Structure formats: C-alpha cells, structure tokens
mmCIF file of C-alpha atoms in Angstrom:
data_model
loop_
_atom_site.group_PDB
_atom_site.id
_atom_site.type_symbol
_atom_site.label_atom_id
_atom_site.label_comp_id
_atom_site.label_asym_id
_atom_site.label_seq_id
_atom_site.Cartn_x
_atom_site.Cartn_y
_atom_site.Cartn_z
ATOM 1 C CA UNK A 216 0.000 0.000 0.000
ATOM 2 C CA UNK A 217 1.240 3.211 -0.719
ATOM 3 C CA UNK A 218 -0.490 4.643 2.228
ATOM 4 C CA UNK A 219 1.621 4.819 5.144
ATOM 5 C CA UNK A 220 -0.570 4.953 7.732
ATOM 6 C CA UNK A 221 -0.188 2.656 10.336
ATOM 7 C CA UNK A 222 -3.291 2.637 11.584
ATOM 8 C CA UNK A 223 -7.215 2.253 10.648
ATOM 9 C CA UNK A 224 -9.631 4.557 11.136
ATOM 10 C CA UNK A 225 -13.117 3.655 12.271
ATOM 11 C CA UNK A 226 -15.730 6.539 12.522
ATOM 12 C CA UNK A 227 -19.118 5.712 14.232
ATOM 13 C CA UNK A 228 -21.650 8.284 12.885
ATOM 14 C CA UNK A 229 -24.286 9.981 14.743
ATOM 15 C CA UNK A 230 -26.702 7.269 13.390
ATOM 16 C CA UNK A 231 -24.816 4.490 13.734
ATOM 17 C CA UNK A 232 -23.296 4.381 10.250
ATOM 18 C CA UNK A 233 -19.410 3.086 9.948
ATOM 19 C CA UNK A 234 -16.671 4.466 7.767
ATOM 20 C CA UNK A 235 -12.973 2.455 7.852
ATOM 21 C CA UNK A 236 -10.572 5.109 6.394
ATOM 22 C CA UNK A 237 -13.303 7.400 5.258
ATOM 23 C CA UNK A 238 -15.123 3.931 3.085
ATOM 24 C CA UNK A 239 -18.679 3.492 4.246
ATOM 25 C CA UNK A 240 -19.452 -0.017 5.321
ATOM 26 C CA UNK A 241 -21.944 -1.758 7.680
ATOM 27 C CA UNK A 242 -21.509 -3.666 10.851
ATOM 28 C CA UNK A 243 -22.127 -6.754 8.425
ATOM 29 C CA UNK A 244 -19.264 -5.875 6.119
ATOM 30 C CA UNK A 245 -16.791 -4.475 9.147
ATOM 31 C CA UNK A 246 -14.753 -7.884 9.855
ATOM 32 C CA UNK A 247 -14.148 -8.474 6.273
ATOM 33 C CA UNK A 248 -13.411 -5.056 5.657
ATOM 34 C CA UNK A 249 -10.816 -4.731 8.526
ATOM 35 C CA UNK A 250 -9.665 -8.181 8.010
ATOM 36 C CA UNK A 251 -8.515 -7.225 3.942
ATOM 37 C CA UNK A 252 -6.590 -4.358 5.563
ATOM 38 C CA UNK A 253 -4.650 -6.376 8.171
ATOM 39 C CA UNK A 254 -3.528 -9.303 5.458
ATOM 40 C CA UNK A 255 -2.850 -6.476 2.651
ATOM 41 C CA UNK A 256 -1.372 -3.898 4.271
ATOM 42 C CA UNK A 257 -0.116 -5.404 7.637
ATOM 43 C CA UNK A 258 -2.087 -2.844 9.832
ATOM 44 C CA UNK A 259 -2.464 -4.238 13.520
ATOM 45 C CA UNK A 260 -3.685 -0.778 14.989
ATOM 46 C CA UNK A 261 -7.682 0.774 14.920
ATOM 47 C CA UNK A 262 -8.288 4.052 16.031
ATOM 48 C CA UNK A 263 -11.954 4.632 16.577
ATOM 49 C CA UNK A 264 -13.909 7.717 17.035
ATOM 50 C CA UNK A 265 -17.425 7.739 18.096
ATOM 51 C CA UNK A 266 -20.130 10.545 17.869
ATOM 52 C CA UNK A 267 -21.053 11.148 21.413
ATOM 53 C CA UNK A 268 -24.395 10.261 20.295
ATOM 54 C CA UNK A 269 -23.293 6.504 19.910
ATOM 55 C CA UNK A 270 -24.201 3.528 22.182
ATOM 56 C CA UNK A 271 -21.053 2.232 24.380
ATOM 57 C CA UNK A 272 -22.790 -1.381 23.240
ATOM 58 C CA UNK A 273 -22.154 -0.288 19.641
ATOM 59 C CA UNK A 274 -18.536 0.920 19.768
ATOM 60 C CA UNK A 275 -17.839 -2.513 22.062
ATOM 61 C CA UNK A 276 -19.530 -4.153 18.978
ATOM 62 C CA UNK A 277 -17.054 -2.396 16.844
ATOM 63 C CA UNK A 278 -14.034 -3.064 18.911
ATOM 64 C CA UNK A 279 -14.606 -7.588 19.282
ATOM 65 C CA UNK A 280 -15.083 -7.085 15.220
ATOM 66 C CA UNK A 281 -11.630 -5.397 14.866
ATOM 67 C CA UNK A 282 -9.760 -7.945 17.763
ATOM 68 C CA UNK A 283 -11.432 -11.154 16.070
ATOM 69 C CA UNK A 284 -9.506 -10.148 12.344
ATOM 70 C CA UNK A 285 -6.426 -9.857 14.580
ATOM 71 C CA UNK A 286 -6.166 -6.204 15.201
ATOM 72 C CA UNK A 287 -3.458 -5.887 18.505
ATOM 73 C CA UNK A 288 -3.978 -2.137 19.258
ATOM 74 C CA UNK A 289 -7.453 0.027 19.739
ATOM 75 C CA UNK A 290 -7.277 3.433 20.562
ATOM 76 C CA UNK A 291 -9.907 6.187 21.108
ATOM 77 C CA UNK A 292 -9.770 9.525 19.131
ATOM 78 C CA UNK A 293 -12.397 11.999 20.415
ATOM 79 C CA UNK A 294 -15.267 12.934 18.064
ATOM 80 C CA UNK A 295 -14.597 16.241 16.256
ATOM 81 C CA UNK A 296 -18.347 16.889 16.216
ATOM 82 C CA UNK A 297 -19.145 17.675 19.960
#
C-alpha cells in the first residue's frame, strides 16, 4: 500500500453508520473489511472515534469485530463533532 498509515480509522456516525478510512461499510461488512486491511497492508492498529451520540454497546460491537480479524492495538480519538 502506498499509504503509510499505520493505523485504521473507524468513525461511528451519529446514526450508527461506519466508515474504515473514510469507506462506508456496515456492521455486516466491518470484519471483512478490517480483516482485507490487516492481510494487505499489515495494519495491527484501529483508532476509533465515536459521535457522542453513539451507544457504548455499539462501539464494544465495533471493537470484538476489529480484535477477532487480529487487530493488537485500539485506541480512542475523540469525536470532532461535539
């Protein structure tokens, strides 16, 4: 990848909707999505940010989908909107 980012970014929108490095995808699509990114790039790192709107349930949700494709490291950015 020419990207060098080490890391994957998960947004949680106010609604619920997911974005992994500004893609849309759904909750459905998350662990294959995050799982192509891990085997292609060798990314072991998520950093999530969560409207303050979203369920803790949700962003838990979010977090077992990222550790079951392998991901090592999740950190927490806060939510630029609030």
């Amino acid at each position: 990848s020419s990207r060098a980012s080490k890391d994957i970014n998960i947004v949680i929108e106010e609604g619920g909707g997911i974005q992994v490095n500004g893609n849309p995808t759904t909750t459905e699509q998350l662990a294959a999505t995050i799982g192509k990114i891990v085997v292609e790039d060798n990314i072991k790192n998520v950093i999530i940010e969560a409207h303050r709107t979203v369920r803790h349930q949700k962003v838990i949700q979010v977090v077992d989908i990222a550790r079951g494709q392998g991901i090592e490291a999740v950190a927490f950015a806060k939510s630029a909107e609030g």
